[in-house]
Amino acid sequence: ATKIAEFTDDGYYQIIDHDKTVAFLPMEFRTQGLPQMEIKAHWTPPEVYEPELPELADLTQTALDLLSRPNVQSFNWVSTRYDHEVRGGSFLKPLAGPGKGKNNAIAYRPVQTEKEIAIESSGSNPWQGDIDSYHQGRNGVVDAIGRTVAAGGNLNQITFNGNLTCPKLEKDEYIAAQVERLIKGASDAELEFLTPRTSGKDSTSLERKIRNSITGEVETVKAKPELMMSSLCVMPDESTITSTDFKFAGDLIYMVGDTRDELGASEYYLMKGETGANVPKSDSNELKPRYQTFVDTVKSGVVHSAQYLEKGGLWAGLANSAIGGQLGANISLDNIDENLGRADKLLFSQSTGRMLVTIHPSNKEAFENMMGDTYARQIGVVTEEQDVKVLYKRNAVIETVVDTMKFMNKGQIKV
């Protein structure tokens, strides 16, 4: 061992090299020596519009194509490449059911000798920032909470980690304003839901120069500003844990939460080359009691499966539950049409705070009584045959089979 330093009480940090002082700084310099950076931010609402897409009578191919999108497709190829079964303590795995659908969250026992369960999930909506990053931030929090609640978590036991990523803020006043609104939206939602952020990090230099292979010119590529909200919920035991896969043929399928004309930055619009204007807006005064009512209902034991609806909307959630359970479904959209008037909007809207839930027919009255005034509408039934049929105004708008859905939903690395 070689002595390289000693503590002193003079309040200075001194470095000596060959008997020559090369640094002599007050200790305060470590925390106060760097001037506070001031970044200019200027927000101008972008010019956005709702696209006028043709209303198709048959949405089957559109629905199948949507299942192939990177943010909707299965992450089986990721989850099977690492050991998510360390010590065999998981209760909810990344993949659900015999068909390997996606779960809302993962749940595991951190300490094998204890009963407590940890539920982890996340919320992330980077494309919504192209319309309004304030709602992007709010929805990230709301989605993470919703996924946790759907997995059997307690609304009052959730904390957050925030991971901010963005390009260099000092170079662009608009991006700086986006980030400011993004953080404000997330913080407001966390305060309203009483879900504190206990940790986080930031990466604020996500940009690089590349040479355009066609023009030969050097261009700057920038990441979209994003705040990945990762949630942690600690539960006393595993009794409320709920997965996304359909469990039994004959189960009734319910939609919890109303569907609005909120397709701005949705996977459906993006697939069509559009952004839209109607970004989802989350009202905590509406969603908090909805979430709490569902938490209480899950505790009663009547819920067989619960799928939180986000990217890809009702259709993506329905497909995932059917794929996971290797069961079919007959669905009617008429009972949830709140004057939207179009099947594609009902299927692909990404309104927040919604869940696709299954229960046994014998629990129909009990479930509806427990949900009370909370929006909960029966929209279909799980079937033994692996056919998925969606009706709107008595016409079939989607007709397909689970194997085809699973094939289209198969994830892969794209280079």
Tab-separated table of C-alpha atoms in Angstrom:
chain	number	residue	atom	x	y	z
A	1	ALA	CA	0.000	0.000	0.000
A	2	THR	CA	1.179	3.495	-0.823
A	3	LYS	CA	0.205	6.634	1.080
A	4	ILE	CA	-1.159	9.197	-1.379
A	5	ALA	CA	-3.073	11.673	0.822
A	6	GLU	CA	-3.888	12.909	4.284
A	7	PHE	CA	-6.814	14.786	5.817
A	8	THR	CA	-6.294	18.384	6.948
A	9	ASP	CA	-8.449	20.975	8.693
A	10	ASP	CA	-7.559	24.026	6.595
A	11	GLY	CA	-10.580	23.712	4.284
A	12	TYR	CA	-8.572	23.434	1.072
A	13	TYR	CA	-8.077	20.713	-1.498
A	14	GLN	CA	-4.391	20.632	-2.458
A	15	ILE	CA	-2.646	18.485	-5.061
A	16	ILE	CA	1.165	18.335	-5.074
A	17	ASP	CA	3.226	16.877	-7.897
A	18	HIS	CA	6.997	16.585	-7.341
A	19	ASP	CA	6.923	19.184	-4.550
A	20	LYS	CA	4.960	21.596	-6.763
A	21	THR	CA	1.360	22.603	-5.958
A	22	VAL	CA	-0.701	22.039	-9.096
A	23	ALA	CA	-4.147	22.565	-7.526
A	24	PHE	CA	-5.261	24.552	-4.474
A	25	LEU	CA	-9.035	24.996	-4.194
A	26	PRO	CA	-11.461	25.692	-1.333
A	27	MET	CA	-13.670	22.711	-0.515
A	28	GLU	CA	-16.763	24.821	-1.289
A	29	PHE	CA	-15.728	24.766	-4.943
A	30	ARG	CA	-16.876	21.151	-5.190
A	31	THR	CA	-20.495	22.139	-4.564
A	32	GLN	CA	-20.611	25.865	-5.307
A	33	GLY	CA	-17.808	26.531	-7.744
A	34	LEU	CA	-19.702	25.748	-10.935
A	35	PRO	CA	-22.131	28.531	-11.863
A	36	GLN	CA	-25.769	27.507	-12.179
A	37	MET	CA	-26.589	26.876	-15.830
A	38	GLU	CA	-29.404	28.988	-17.216
A	39	ILE	CA	-31.261	27.529	-20.175
A	40	LYS	CA	-33.732	29.502	-22.255
A	41	ALA	CA	-37.008	27.760	-23.022
A	42	HIS	CA	-39.797	28.912	-25.310
A	43	TRP	CA	-42.967	26.953	-25.921
A	44	THR	CA	-45.013	27.439	-29.053
A	45	PRO	CA	-47.868	24.950	-29.461
A	46	PRO	CA	-47.233	22.933	-32.628
A	47	GLU	CA	-49.654	23.149	-35.529
A	48	VAL	CA	-51.423	19.799	-35.387
A	49	TYR	CA	-54.626	18.471	-36.899
A	50	GLU	CA	-56.825	15.394	-36.839
A	51	PRO	CA	-56.395	13.338	-40.031
A	52	GLU	CA	-59.370	12.378	-42.168
A	53	LEU	CA	-58.808	8.659	-42.616
A	54	PRO	CA	-61.171	6.563	-44.730
A	55	GLU	CA	-63.652	4.528	-42.692
A	56	LEU	CA	-63.034	0.903	-43.623
A	57	ALA	CA	-65.783	-1.685	-43.324
A	58	ASP	CA	-63.194	-4.432	-42.749
A	59	LEU	CA	-60.381	-3.585	-40.319
A	60	THR	CA	-58.896	-7.079	-40.097
A	61	GLN	CA	-55.692	-6.404	-42.031
A	62	THR	CA	-55.235	-3.013	-40.369
A	63	ALA	CA	-55.589	-4.631	-36.951
A	64	LEU	CA	-53.112	-7.393	-37.791
A	65	ASP	CA	-50.596	-4.895	-39.188
A	66	LEU	CA	-50.824	-2.886	-35.976
A	67	LEU	CA	-49.825	-5.968	-33.960
A	68	SER	CA	-46.499	-5.971	-35.825
A	69	ARG	CA	-45.510	-2.469	-34.774
A	70	PRO	CA	-42.396	-2.346	-32.532
A	71	ASN	CA	-44.256	-0.768	-29.605
A	72	VAL	CA	-47.113	-3.288	-29.778
A	73	GLN	CA	-45.423	-6.539	-30.777
A	74	SER	CA	-44.512	-9.266	-28.309
A	75	PHE	CA	-41.263	-8.911	-26.402
A	76	ASN	CA	-40.905	-12.670	-26.164
A	77	TRP	CA	-37.579	-12.412	-28.014
A	78	VAL	CA	-36.264	-10.128	-25.264
A	79	SER	CA	-37.667	-11.916	-22.220
A	80	THR	CA	-36.361	-15.313	-23.279
A	81	ARG	CA	-32.794	-14.028	-23.709
A	82	TYR	CA	-32.112	-13.242	-20.075
A	83	ASP	CA	-32.664	-15.019	-16.781
A	84	HIS	CA	-35.812	-13.484	-15.300
A	85	GLU	CA	-36.206	-16.430	-12.938
A	86	VAL	CA	-33.286	-15.724	-10.623
A	87	ARG	CA	-33.954	-17.690	-7.427
A	88	GLY	CA	-37.392	-18.670	-8.758
A	89	GLY	CA	-39.149	-15.867	-6.915
A	90	SER	CA	-41.482	-14.499	-9.591
A	91	PHE	CA	-45.277	-14.494	-9.406
A	92	LEU	CA	-45.908	-12.465	-12.553
A	93	LYS	CA	-43.393	-13.158	-15.282
A	94	PRO	CA	-42.782	-10.872	-18.289
A	95	LEU	CA	-44.854	-13.277	-20.404
A	96	ALA	CA	-48.351	-14.509	-19.546
A	97	GLY	CA	-50.213	-17.750	-20.169
A	98	PRO	CA	-49.524	-20.720	-22.449
A	99	GLY	CA	-49.396	-18.447	-25.506
A	100	LYS	CA	-46.789	-16.102	-23.982
A	101	GLY	CA	-48.681	-12.813	-24.097
A	102	LYS	CA	-47.311	-9.721	-22.371
A	103	ASN	CA	-48.024	-9.003	-18.721
A	104	ASN	CA	-48.871	-5.549	-17.374
A	105	ALA	CA	-46.040	-5.808	-14.882
A	106	ILE	CA	-43.728	-8.241	-13.177
A	107	ALA	CA	-44.179	-9.374	-9.589
A	108	TYR	CA	-41.651	-11.181	-7.443
A	109	ARG	CA	-40.645	-11.904	-3.857
A	110	PRO	CA	-37.407	-9.952	-3.203
A	111	VAL	CA	-36.637	-11.764	0.055
A	112	GLN	CA	-37.419	-15.456	-0.140
A	113	THR	CA	-38.047	-15.794	3.587
A	114	GLU	CA	-40.593	-12.944	3.655
A	115	LYS	CA	-44.160	-12.751	2.313
A	116	GLU	CA	-43.934	-9.295	0.750
A	117	ILE	CA	-44.241	-9.005	-3.048
A	118	ALA	CA	-42.800	-6.284	-5.280
A	119	ILE	CA	-44.647	-5.245	-8.449
A	120	GLU	CA	-42.711	-3.320	-11.094
A	121	SER	CA	-44.074	-1.600	-14.178
A	122	SER	CA	-43.517	1.486	-16.335
A	123	GLY	CA	-45.111	4.177	-18.489
A	124	SER	CA	-43.627	5.845	-21.558
A	125	ASN	CA	-45.210	7.824	-24.414
A	126	PRO	CA	-42.472	9.669	-26.358
A	127	TRP	CA	-44.543	10.407	-29.485
A	128	GLN	CA	-47.184	12.261	-27.469
A	129	GLY	CA	-44.601	14.985	-26.964
A	130	ASP	CA	-44.996	15.896	-30.635
A	131	ILE	CA	-48.418	17.257	-29.627
A	132	ASP	CA	-47.969	18.334	-25.993
A	133	SER	CA	-45.240	17.046	-23.700
A	134	TYR	CA	-47.209	18.104	-20.594
A	135	HIS	CA	-49.785	15.385	-21.254
A	136	GLN	CA	-46.981	13.048	-22.307
A	137	GLY	CA	-45.564	13.366	-18.785
A	138	ARG	CA	-48.941	12.963	-17.067
A	139	ASN	CA	-49.849	9.919	-19.125
A	140	GLY	CA	-46.564	8.179	-18.363
A	141	VAL	CA	-47.416	8.305	-14.659
A	142	VAL	CA	-51.063	7.342	-15.194
A	143	ASP	CA	-50.153	4.391	-17.434
A	144	ALA	CA	-47.588	3.027	-14.976
A	145	ILE	CA	-50.101	3.270	-12.135
A	146	GLY	CA	-52.788	1.654	-14.285
A	147	ARG	CA	-50.566	-1.248	-15.248
A	148	THR	CA	-49.649	-1.761	-11.592
A	149	VAL	CA	-53.277	-1.664	-10.463
A	150	ALA	CA	-54.289	-4.083	-13.239
A	151	ALA	CA	-51.571	-6.457	-12.029
A	152	GLY	CA	-53.039	-6.460	-8.522
A	153	GLY	CA	-51.148	-3.585	-6.940
A	154	ASN	CA	-52.367	-1.156	-4.297
A	155	LEU	CA	-52.868	2.450	-5.400
A	156	ASN	CA	-51.471	3.721	-2.092
A	157	GLN	CA	-48.219	1.738	-2.220
A	158	ILE	CA	-46.648	3.035	-5.445
A	159	THR	CA	-43.390	4.970	-5.800
A	160	PHE	CA	-41.559	6.083	-8.936
A	161	ASN	CA	-38.159	6.260	-10.542
A	162	GLY	CA	-37.911	8.817	-13.346
A	163	ASN	CA	-35.429	8.412	-16.194
A	164	LEU	CA	-35.210	11.591	-18.296
A	165	THR	CA	-33.633	11.425	-21.742
A	166	CYS	CA	-33.343	14.287	-24.241
A	167	PRO	CA	-30.945	16.116	-26.590
A	168	LYS	CA	-28.787	19.013	-25.363
A	169	LEU	CA	-31.210	21.548	-23.917
A	170	GLU	CA	-28.944	24.573	-24.228
A	171	LYS	CA	-29.019	24.290	-28.013
A	172	ASP	CA	-32.786	24.415	-28.591
A	173	GLU	CA	-35.320	26.591	-26.740
A	174	TYR	CA	-38.252	24.512	-27.981
A	175	ILE	CA	-36.774	21.207	-26.781
A	176	ALA	CA	-35.967	22.861	-23.444
A	177	ALA	CA	-39.608	23.926	-23.177
A	178	GLN	CA	-40.748	20.411	-24.088
A	179	VAL	CA	-38.656	18.984	-21.261
A	180	GLU	CA	-39.919	21.592	-18.806
A	181	ARG	CA	-43.534	20.748	-19.651
A	182	LEU	CA	-42.767	17.016	-19.624
A	183	ILE	CA	-41.398	17.162	-16.085
A	184	LYS	CA	-44.220	19.436	-14.933
A	185	GLY	CA	-46.847	17.034	-16.280
A	186	ALA	CA	-45.301	14.034	-14.549
A	187	SER	CA	-44.803	15.921	-11.276
A	188	ASP	CA	-48.396	17.169	-11.244
A	189	ALA	CA	-49.706	13.640	-11.766
A	190	GLU	CA	-47.445	12.210	-9.053
A	191	LEU	CA	-48.690	14.803	-6.565
A	192	GLU	CA	-52.327	14.223	-7.499
A	193	PHE	CA	-52.034	10.436	-7.143
A	194	LEU	CA	-49.773	10.691	-4.060
A	195	THR	CA	-47.148	8.499	-5.713
A	196	PRO	CA	-43.757	10.030	-4.838
A	197	ARG	CA	-40.683	9.886	-7.032
A	198	THR	CA	-37.925	8.467	-4.860
A	199	SER	CA	-35.098	8.315	-7.394
A	200	GLY	CA	-34.135	9.028	-10.974
A	201	LYS	CA	-31.439	9.979	-13.440
A	202	ASP	CA	-31.047	11.995	-16.603
A	203	SER	CA	-29.244	11.715	-19.916
A	204	THR	CA	-29.370	15.135	-21.567
A	205	SER	CA	-26.979	14.725	-24.477
A	206	LEU	CA	-28.757	12.176	-26.646
A	207	GLU	CA	-27.744	13.477	-30.048
A	208	ARG	CA	-25.003	12.725	-32.517
A	209	LYS	CA	-23.789	13.698	-35.953
A	210	ILE	CA	-24.013	11.156	-38.760
A	211	ARG	CA	-23.345	11.301	-42.466
A	212	ASN	CA	-26.379	10.884	-44.686
A	213	SER	CA	-25.676	7.845	-46.860
A	214	ILE	CA	-27.626	9.372	-49.762
A	215	THR	CA	-26.676	13.060	-49.757
A	216	GLY	CA	-23.293	12.710	-48.066
A	217	GLU	CA	-24.126	15.641	-45.801
A	218	VAL	CA	-23.537	15.554	-42.048
A	219	GLU	CA	-26.786	15.643	-40.073
A	220	THR	CA	-27.604	15.778	-36.372
A	221	VAL	CA	-29.857	13.007	-35.093
A	222	LYS	CA	-31.701	13.769	-31.850
A	223	ALA	CA	-33.670	11.537	-29.500
A	224	LYS	CA	-37.193	12.538	-28.550
A	225	PRO	CA	-37.490	14.060	-25.065
A	226	GLU	CA	-38.862	11.356	-22.798
A	227	LEU	CA	-39.396	10.641	-19.113
A	228	MET	CA	-39.568	6.900	-18.508
A	229	MET	CA	-41.614	6.406	-15.347
A	230	SER	CA	-40.769	3.121	-13.607
A	231	SER	CA	-43.057	2.179	-10.737
A	232	LEU	CA	-42.560	-0.001	-7.674
A	233	CYS	CA	-45.403	-1.281	-5.518
A	234	VAL	CA	-44.851	-3.389	-2.398
A	235	MET	CA	-47.722	-5.714	-1.456
A	236	PRO	CA	-48.127	-7.769	1.746
A	237	ASP	CA	-48.504	-11.019	-0.228
A	238	GLU	CA	-49.351	-12.461	-3.648
A	239	SER	CA	-53.108	-12.895	-3.091
A	240	THR	CA	-54.171	-10.092	-5.473
A	241	ILE	CA	-51.696	-10.765	-8.301
A	242	THR	CA	-53.516	-10.772	-11.668
A	243	SER	CA	-52.177	-11.626	-15.127
A	244	THR	CA	-53.346	-10.503	-18.578
A	245	ASP	CA	-54.165	-13.831	-20.267
A	246	PHE	CA	-57.733	-15.068	-20.729
A	247	LYS	CA	-58.321	-17.953	-18.317
A	248	PHE	CA	-61.585	-19.757	-19.151
A	249	ALA	CA	-63.936	-20.089	-22.099
A	250	GLY	CA	-67.298	-18.599	-21.185
A	251	ASP	CA	-65.830	-15.791	-19.078
A	252	LEU	CA	-67.462	-12.405	-19.599
A	253	ILE	CA	-65.297	-9.601	-20.989
A	254	TYR	CA	-65.694	-6.091	-19.580
A	255	MET	CA	-64.280	-2.719	-20.516
A	256	VAL	CA	-63.458	-0.614	-17.457
A	257	GLY	CA	-63.165	3.069	-18.358
A	258	ASP	CA	-64.690	4.997	-21.240
A	259	THR	CA	-63.173	5.364	-24.704
A	260	ARG	CA	-62.742	8.869	-26.101
A	261	ASP	CA	-61.642	10.398	-29.378
A	262	GLU	CA	-58.023	10.408	-28.213
A	263	LEU	CA	-55.891	8.941	-30.972
A	264	GLY	CA	-53.269	11.675	-31.051
A	265	ALA	CA	-49.811	10.036	-31.368
A	266	SER	CA	-51.513	6.624	-31.213
A	267	GLU	CA	-49.980	3.571	-32.823
A	268	TYR	CA	-52.871	3.593	-35.299
A	269	TYR	CA	-52.220	7.149	-36.449
A	270	LEU	CA	-48.450	6.658	-36.535
A	271	MET	CA	-48.918	3.533	-38.640
A	272	LYS	CA	-50.885	5.676	-41.093
A	273	GLY	CA	-48.129	8.295	-41.199
A	274	GLU	CA	-50.120	10.763	-39.083
A	275	THR	CA	-49.693	12.319	-35.642
A	276	GLY	CA	-53.103	13.808	-34.918
A	277	ALA	CA	-54.093	16.458	-32.398
A	278	ASN	CA	-56.224	14.747	-29.746
A	279	VAL	CA	-53.567	13.586	-27.306
A	280	PRO	CA	-54.989	11.550	-24.380
A	281	LYS	CA	-55.691	13.705	-21.327
A	282	SER	CA	-55.686	12.154	-17.862
A	283	ASP	CA	-58.019	13.539	-15.194
A	284	SER	CA	-56.913	12.356	-11.763
A	285	ASN	CA	-60.289	13.298	-10.236
A	286	GLU	CA	-61.832	10.689	-12.511
A	287	LEU	CA	-59.072	8.089	-12.561
A	288	LYS	CA	-58.190	7.895	-8.851
A	289	PRO	CA	-61.619	6.609	-7.775
A	290	ARG	CA	-61.723	4.305	-10.820
A	291	TYR	CA	-58.382	2.765	-9.914
A	292	GLN	CA	-59.304	2.451	-6.237
A	293	THR	CA	-62.625	0.798	-7.054
A	294	PHE	CA	-60.836	-1.718	-9.243
A	295	VAL	CA	-58.254	-2.408	-6.511
A	296	ASP	CA	-61.084	-3.195	-4.081
A	297	THR	CA	-62.814	-5.394	-6.671
A	298	VAL	CA	-59.651	-7.415	-7.315
A	299	LYS	CA	-59.349	-8.068	-3.572
A	300	SER	CA	-62.747	-9.787	-3.673
A	301	GLY	CA	-61.356	-12.466	-5.995
A	302	VAL	CA	-63.871	-12.119	-8.846
A	303	VAL	CA	-61.390	-10.888	-11.483
A	304	HIS	CA	-59.843	-13.640	-13.640
A	305	SER	CA	-57.670	-11.437	-15.859
A	306	ALA	CA	-56.943	-7.742	-16.298
A	307	GLN	CA	-55.209	-6.054	-19.216
A	308	TYR	CA	-54.329	-2.359	-19.000
A	309	LEU	CA	-54.977	-0.677	-22.343
A	310	GLU	CA	-52.362	1.672	-23.756
A	311	LYS	CA	-50.382	1.453	-27.007
A	312	GLY	CA	-52.638	-0.019	-29.667
A	313	GLY	CA	-55.756	0.552	-27.573
A	314	LEU	CA	-58.533	-1.966	-27.015
A	315	TRP	CA	-57.506	-4.069	-30.001
A	316	ALA	CA	-53.912	-4.582	-28.842
A	317	GLY	CA	-55.095	-5.463	-25.339
A	318	LEU	CA	-57.707	-7.901	-26.626
A	319	ALA	CA	-55.167	-9.543	-28.914
A	320	ASN	CA	-52.619	-9.885	-26.125
A	321	SER	CA	-55.096	-11.500	-23.717
A	322	ALA	CA	-56.300	-13.908	-26.406
A	323	ILE	CA	-52.755	-14.824	-27.442
A	324	GLY	CA	-51.691	-15.351	-23.836
A	325	GLY	CA	-54.656	-17.561	-22.983
A	326	GLN	CA	-54.825	-19.283	-26.384
A	327	LEU	CA	-58.543	-18.601	-26.356
A	328	GLY	CA	-60.845	-16.719	-28.710
A	329	ALA	CA	-63.375	-13.948	-28.138
A	330	ASN	CA	-66.621	-12.555	-29.493
A	331	ILE	CA	-66.748	-8.782	-29.041
A	332	SER	CA	-69.345	-6.082	-29.703
A	333	LEU	CA	-68.262	-2.432	-29.676
A	334	ASP	CA	-71.788	-1.018	-29.542
A	335	ASN	CA	-71.967	-0.990	-25.746
A	336	ILE	CA	-68.950	1.331	-25.426
A	337	ASP	CA	-69.682	3.697	-28.313
A	338	GLU	CA	-70.028	7.074	-26.611
A	339	ASN	CA	-70.845	8.951	-29.824
A	340	LEU	CA	-67.511	8.183	-31.502
A	341	GLY	CA	-69.364	6.618	-34.411
A	342	ARG	CA	-66.368	4.754	-35.871
A	343	ALA	CA	-65.043	1.276	-35.176
A	344	ASP	CA	-61.409	2.258	-35.716
A	345	LYS	CA	-61.602	4.951	-33.038
A	346	LEU	CA	-63.194	2.547	-30.559
A	347	LEU	CA	-60.565	-0.096	-31.274
A	348	PHE	CA	-57.420	2.024	-31.474
A	349	SER	CA	-58.031	5.012	-29.175
A	350	GLN	CA	-55.413	5.265	-26.437
A	351	SER	CA	-57.517	6.949	-23.748
A	352	THR	CA	-55.828	6.384	-20.396
A	353	GLY	CA	-57.083	4.541	-17.335
A	354	ARG	CA	-58.885	1.714	-19.177
A	355	MET	CA	-58.721	-2.020	-18.527
A	356	LEU	CA	-60.001	-5.142	-20.262
A	357	VAL	CA	-61.274	-7.478	-17.545
A	358	THR	CA	-62.687	-11.017	-17.478
A	359	ILE	CA	-64.921	-12.581	-14.834
A	360	HIS	CA	-66.939	-15.790	-14.421
A	361	PRO	CA	-70.595	-15.396	-15.517
A	362	SER	CA	-71.776	-16.280	-12.011
A	363	ASN	CA	-69.991	-13.183	-10.698
A	364	LYS	CA	-71.647	-10.758	-13.127
A	365	GLU	CA	-73.977	-9.158	-10.577
A	366	ALA	CA	-71.339	-9.046	-7.852
A	367	PHE	CA	-68.762	-7.470	-10.180
A	368	GLU	CA	-71.140	-4.806	-11.450
A	369	ASN	CA	-72.276	-3.995	-7.906
A	370	MET	CA	-68.692	-3.637	-6.703
A	371	MET	CA	-67.788	-1.397	-9.633
A	372	GLY	CA	-70.781	0.788	-8.749
A	373	ASP	CA	-70.795	4.074	-10.665
A	374	THR	CA	-67.416	3.298	-12.242
A	375	TYR	CA	-67.626	2.877	-16.015
A	376	ALA	CA	-67.708	-0.900	-16.619
A	377	ARG	CA	-69.468	-2.310	-19.685
A	378	GLN	CA	-69.716	-5.914	-20.850
A	379	ILE	CA	-68.433	-6.122	-24.423
A	380	GLY	CA	-68.090	-9.839	-25.079
A	381	VAL	CA	-67.283	-13.377	-24.046
A	382	VAL	CA	-64.202	-15.624	-24.128
A	383	THR	CA	-64.575	-18.625	-26.460
A	384	GLU	CA	-62.983	-22.065	-26.605
A	385	GLU	CA	-62.537	-21.775	-30.367
A	386	GLN	CA	-59.518	-19.638	-31.148
A	387	ASP	CA	-61.473	-17.253	-33.359
A	388	VAL	CA	-61.574	-13.536	-32.581
A	389	LYS	CA	-64.554	-11.671	-33.974
A	390	VAL	CA	-65.330	-7.987	-33.398
A	391	LEU	CA	-68.736	-6.574	-34.325
A	392	TYR	CA	-69.824	-2.961	-34.697
A	393	LYS	CA	-73.406	-2.076	-35.546
A	394	ARG	CA	-73.987	-5.802	-36.202
A	395	ASN	CA	-71.277	-5.933	-38.853
A	396	ALA	CA	-68.031	-7.880	-38.450
A	397	VAL	CA	-65.160	-5.373	-38.594
A	398	ILE	CA	-62.459	-7.867	-37.540
A	399	GLU	CA	-62.404	-11.631	-38.103
A	400	THR	CA	-59.202	-13.547	-37.475
A	401	VAL	CA	-57.709	-16.404	-35.451
A	402	VAL	CA	-55.308	-16.458	-32.524
A	403	ASP	CA	-52.506	-18.193	-34.432
A	404	THR	CA	-52.517	-15.455	-37.080
A	405	MET	CA	-52.529	-12.759	-34.399
A	406	LYS	CA	-49.635	-14.438	-32.619
A	407	PHE	CA	-47.638	-14.691	-35.844
A	408	MET	CA	-48.179	-11.006	-36.645
A	409	ASN	CA	-47.374	-10.051	-33.054
A	410	LYS	CA	-44.107	-11.982	-32.968
A	411	GLY	CA	-41.301	-9.673	-31.947
A	412	GLN	CA	-37.929	-9.619	-33.604
A	413	ILE	CA	-34.732	-7.618	-33.732
A	414	LYS	CA	-34.749	-5.270	-36.693
A	415	VAL	CA	-31.347	-4.065	-37.858
